[in-house]
Tab-separated table of C-alpha atoms in Angstrom:
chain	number	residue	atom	x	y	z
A	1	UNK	CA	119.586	119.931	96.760
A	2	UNK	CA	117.925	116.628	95.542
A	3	UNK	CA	119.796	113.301	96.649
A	4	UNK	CA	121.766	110.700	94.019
A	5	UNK	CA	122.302	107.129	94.442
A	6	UNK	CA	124.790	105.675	93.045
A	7	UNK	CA	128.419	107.633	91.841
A	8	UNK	CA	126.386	110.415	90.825
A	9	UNK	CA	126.879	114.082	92.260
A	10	UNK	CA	125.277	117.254	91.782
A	11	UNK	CA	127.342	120.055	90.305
A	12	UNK	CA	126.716	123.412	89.529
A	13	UNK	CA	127.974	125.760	86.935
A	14	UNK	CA	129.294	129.281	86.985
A	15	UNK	CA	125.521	130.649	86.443
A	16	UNK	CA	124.028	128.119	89.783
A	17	UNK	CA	122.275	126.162	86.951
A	18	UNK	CA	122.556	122.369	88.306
A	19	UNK	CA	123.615	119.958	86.582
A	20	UNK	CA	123.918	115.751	86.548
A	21	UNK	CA	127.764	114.387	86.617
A	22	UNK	CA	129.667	111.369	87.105
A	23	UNK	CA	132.615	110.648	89.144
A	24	UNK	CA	135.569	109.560	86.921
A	25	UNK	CA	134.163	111.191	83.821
A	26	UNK	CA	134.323	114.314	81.899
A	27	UNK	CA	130.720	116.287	81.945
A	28	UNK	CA	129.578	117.507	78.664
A	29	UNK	CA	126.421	119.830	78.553
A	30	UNK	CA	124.844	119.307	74.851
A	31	UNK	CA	124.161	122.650	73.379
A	32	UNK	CA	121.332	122.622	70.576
A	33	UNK	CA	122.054	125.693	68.896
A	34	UNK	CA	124.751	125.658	65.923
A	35	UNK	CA	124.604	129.725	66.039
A	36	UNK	CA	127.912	131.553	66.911
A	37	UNK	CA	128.972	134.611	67.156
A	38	UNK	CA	132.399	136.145	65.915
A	39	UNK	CA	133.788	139.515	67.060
A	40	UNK	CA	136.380	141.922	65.129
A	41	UNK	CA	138.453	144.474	68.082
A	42	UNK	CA	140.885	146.843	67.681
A	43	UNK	CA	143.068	148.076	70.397
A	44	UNK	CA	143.566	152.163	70.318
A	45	UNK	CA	146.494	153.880	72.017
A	46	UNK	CA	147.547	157.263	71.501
A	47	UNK	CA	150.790	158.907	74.117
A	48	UNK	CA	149.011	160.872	77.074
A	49	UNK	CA	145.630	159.455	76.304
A	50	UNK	CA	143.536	156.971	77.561
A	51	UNK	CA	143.608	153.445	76.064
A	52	UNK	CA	140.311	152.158	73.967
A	53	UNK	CA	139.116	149.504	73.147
A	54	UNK	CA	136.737	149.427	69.713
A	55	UNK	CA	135.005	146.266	68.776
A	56	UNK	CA	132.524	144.948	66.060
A	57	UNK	CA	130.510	141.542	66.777
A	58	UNK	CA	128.790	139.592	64.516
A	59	UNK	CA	126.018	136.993	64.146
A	60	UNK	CA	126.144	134.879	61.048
A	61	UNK	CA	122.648	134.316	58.777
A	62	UNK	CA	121.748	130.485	59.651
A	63	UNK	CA	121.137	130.354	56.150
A	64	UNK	CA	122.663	127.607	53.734
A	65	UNK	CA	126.052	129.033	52.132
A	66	UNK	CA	125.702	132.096	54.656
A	67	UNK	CA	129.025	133.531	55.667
A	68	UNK	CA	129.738	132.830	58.974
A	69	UNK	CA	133.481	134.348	59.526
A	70	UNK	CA	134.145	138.502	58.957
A	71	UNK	CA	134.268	140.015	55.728
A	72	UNK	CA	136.937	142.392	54.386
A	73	UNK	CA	133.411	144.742	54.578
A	74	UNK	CA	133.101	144.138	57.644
A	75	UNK	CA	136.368	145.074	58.978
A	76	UNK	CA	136.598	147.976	56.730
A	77	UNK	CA	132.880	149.064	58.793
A	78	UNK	CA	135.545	148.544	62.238
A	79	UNK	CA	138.047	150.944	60.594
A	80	UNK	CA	135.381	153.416	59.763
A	81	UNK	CA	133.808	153.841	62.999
A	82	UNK	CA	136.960	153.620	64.999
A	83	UNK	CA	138.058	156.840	62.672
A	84	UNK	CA	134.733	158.607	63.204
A	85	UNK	CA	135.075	157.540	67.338
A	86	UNK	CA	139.003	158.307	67.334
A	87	UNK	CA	138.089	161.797	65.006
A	88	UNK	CA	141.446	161.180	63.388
A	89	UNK	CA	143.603	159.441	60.989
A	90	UNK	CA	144.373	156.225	62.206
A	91	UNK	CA	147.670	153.515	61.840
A	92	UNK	CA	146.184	150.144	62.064
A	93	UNK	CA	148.775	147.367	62.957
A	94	UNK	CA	147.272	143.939	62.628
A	95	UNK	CA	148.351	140.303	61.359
A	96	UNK	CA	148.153	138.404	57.541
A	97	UNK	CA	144.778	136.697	58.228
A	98	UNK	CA	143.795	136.165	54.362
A	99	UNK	CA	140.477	138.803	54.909
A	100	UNK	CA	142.975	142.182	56.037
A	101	UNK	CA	145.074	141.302	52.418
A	102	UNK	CA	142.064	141.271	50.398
A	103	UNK	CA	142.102	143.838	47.440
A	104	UNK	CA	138.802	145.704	48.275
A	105	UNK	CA	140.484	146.476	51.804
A	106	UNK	CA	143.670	147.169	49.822
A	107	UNK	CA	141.837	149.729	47.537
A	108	UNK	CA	139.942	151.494	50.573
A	109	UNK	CA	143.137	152.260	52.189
A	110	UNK	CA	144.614	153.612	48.872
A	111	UNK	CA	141.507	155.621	48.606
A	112	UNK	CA	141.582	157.515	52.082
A	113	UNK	CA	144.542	159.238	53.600
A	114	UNK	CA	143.361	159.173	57.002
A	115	UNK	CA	143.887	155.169	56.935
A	116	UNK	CA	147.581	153.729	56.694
A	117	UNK	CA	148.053	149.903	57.484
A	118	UNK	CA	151.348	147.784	58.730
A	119	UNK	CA	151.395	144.480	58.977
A	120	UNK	CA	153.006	142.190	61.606
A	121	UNK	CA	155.416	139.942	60.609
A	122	UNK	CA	153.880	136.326	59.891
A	123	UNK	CA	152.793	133.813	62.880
A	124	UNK	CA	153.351	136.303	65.516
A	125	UNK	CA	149.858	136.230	67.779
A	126	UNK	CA	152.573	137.265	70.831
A	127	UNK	CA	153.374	140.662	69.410
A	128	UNK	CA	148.801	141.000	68.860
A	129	UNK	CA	147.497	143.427	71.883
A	130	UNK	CA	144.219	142.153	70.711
A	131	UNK	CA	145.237	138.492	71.519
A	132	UNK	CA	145.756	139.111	75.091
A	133	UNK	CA	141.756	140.758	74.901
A	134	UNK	CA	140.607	137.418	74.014
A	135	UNK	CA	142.622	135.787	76.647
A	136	UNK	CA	140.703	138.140	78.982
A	137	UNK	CA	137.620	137.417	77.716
A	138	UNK	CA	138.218	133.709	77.973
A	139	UNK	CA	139.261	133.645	81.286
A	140	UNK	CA	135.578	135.091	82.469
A	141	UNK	CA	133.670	132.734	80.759
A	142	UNK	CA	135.901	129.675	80.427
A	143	UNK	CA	133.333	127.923	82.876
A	144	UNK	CA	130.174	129.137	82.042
A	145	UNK	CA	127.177	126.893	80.293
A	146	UNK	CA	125.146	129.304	78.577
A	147	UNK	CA	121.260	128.124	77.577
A	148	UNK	CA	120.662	130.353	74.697
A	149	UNK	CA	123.019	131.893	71.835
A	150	UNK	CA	121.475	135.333	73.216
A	151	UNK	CA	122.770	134.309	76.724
A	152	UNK	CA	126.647	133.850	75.312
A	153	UNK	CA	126.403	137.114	73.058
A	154	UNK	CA	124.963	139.058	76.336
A	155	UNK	CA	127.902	137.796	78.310
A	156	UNK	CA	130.342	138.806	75.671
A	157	UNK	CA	129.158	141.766	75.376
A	158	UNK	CA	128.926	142.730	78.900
A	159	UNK	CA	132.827	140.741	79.759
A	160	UNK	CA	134.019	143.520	76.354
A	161	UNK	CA	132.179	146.211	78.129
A	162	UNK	CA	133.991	145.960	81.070
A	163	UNK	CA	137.039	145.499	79.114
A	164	UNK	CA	136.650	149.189	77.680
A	165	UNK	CA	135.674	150.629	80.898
A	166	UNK	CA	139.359	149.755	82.529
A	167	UNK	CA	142.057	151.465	80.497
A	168	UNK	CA	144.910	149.719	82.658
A	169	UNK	CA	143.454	146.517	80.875
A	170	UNK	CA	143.700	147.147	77.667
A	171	UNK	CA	147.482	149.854	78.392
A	172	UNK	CA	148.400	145.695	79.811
A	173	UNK	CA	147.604	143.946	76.775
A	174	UNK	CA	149.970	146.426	75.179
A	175	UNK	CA	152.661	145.764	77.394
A	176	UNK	CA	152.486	142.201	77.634
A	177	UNK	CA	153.412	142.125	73.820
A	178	UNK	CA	156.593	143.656	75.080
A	179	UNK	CA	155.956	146.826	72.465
A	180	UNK	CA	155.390	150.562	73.396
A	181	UNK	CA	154.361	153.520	70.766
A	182	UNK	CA	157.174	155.036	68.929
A	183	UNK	CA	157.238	158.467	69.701
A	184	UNK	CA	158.530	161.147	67.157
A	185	UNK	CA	162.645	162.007	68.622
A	186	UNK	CA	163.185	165.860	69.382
A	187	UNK	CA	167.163	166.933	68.243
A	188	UNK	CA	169.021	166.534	70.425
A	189	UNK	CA	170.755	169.672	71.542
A	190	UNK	CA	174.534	170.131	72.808
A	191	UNK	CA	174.715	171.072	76.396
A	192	UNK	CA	171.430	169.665	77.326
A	193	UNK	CA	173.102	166.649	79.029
A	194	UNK	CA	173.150	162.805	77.775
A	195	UNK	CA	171.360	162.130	74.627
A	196	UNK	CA	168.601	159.817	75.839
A	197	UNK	CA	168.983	155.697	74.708
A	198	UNK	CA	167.439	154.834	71.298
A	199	UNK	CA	165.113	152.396	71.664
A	200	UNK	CA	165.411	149.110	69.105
A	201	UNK	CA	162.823	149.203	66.525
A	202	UNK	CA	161.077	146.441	64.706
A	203	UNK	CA	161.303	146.380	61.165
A	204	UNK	CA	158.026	147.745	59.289
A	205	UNK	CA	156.070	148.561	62.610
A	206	UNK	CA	154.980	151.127	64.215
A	207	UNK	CA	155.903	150.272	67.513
A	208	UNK	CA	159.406	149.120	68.992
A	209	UNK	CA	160.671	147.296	71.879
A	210	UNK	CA	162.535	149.505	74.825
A	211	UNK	CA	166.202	148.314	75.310
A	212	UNK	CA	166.737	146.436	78.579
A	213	UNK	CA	167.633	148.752	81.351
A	214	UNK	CA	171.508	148.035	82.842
A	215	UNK	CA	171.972	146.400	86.232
């Protein structure tokens, strides 16, 4: 390690790449790339299977009036290939960002039957699996200085990949909302002992929150 004069120390990042800071301030590494990179996920349960995780990234043109943010294309390309990975109709359950209300995604899901959506009620990011993914993904690379754009879409990709290898991960980010799958009730037949405790729904989802269990 090279010696500094002065108030000057040697740090180094999450990757070992060294780097110049000074006591009392702040250290800002100056990235020269404007290119970014957005990803679309979806979080898949289903009772007595496995948890998935499905995701779409996506690399905006650096072209002048380019799109940079997701399409309503582009997330209707998400719901197609999680129904063609799922091999099933599928009940998506996502938030009002202005893209998932457009009419051409309106008019797809009118046009297949396998597709129904719901929509969370508004401002509501706590009761979003998917939020608590990006939380996760955050965390690993909250402290990492990345040299290239392909360097911080490699990392993405691998922190996602890991992600969808650990069910428990993703079965979390469903409980942390505080929501499990509503499961169709059987009758409920006399002689067959206590009728088991409704659980409290939530308006318009398809989900609901278990009732708290008694002391």
């Amino acid at each position: 390690m090279p010696r500094l004069r002065g108030r000057g120390r040697l740090l180094d990042d999450a990757a070992g790449r060294p780097y110049l800071g000074w006591r009392g301030h702040t250290s800002v590494i100056r990235v020269r790339s404007r290119r970014g990179t957005s990803v679309a996920a979806l979080c898949c349960y289903k009772p007595g299977e496995k948890s998935r995780l499905i995701h779409r990234p996506r690399t905006p043109l650096l072209l002048k009036g380019a799109r940079k943010s997701f399409s309503w294309k582009d997330y209707r390309d998400l719901l197609v290939r999680a129904h063609i990975q799922l091999d099933g109709p599928i009940v998506v359950v996502w938030d009002n960002l202005n893209t998932h209300l457009a009419a051409g995604l309106k008019q797809y899901e009118a046009e297949h039957d396998w597709l129904t959506t719901i929509r969370l009620p508004p401002y509501a990011p706590d009761l979003n699996p998917v939020e608590a993914v990006w939380s996760l993904v955050r965390r690993a690379m909250a402290n990492i200085a990345f040299d290239t754009p392909d360097d911080l879409d490699r990392t993405l990709r691998r922190e996602l990949r890991r992600i969808q290898l650990r069910p428990h991960l993703i079965g979390g980010c469903l409980t942390a909302t505080g929501l499990t799958i509503k499961c169709p009730h059987r009758r409920h037949s006399r002689g067959a002992g206590p009728a088991p405790a409704r659980a409290a729904h939530l308006p318009g989802l398809g989900v609901r929150r278990d009732p708290p269990i008694p002391p």
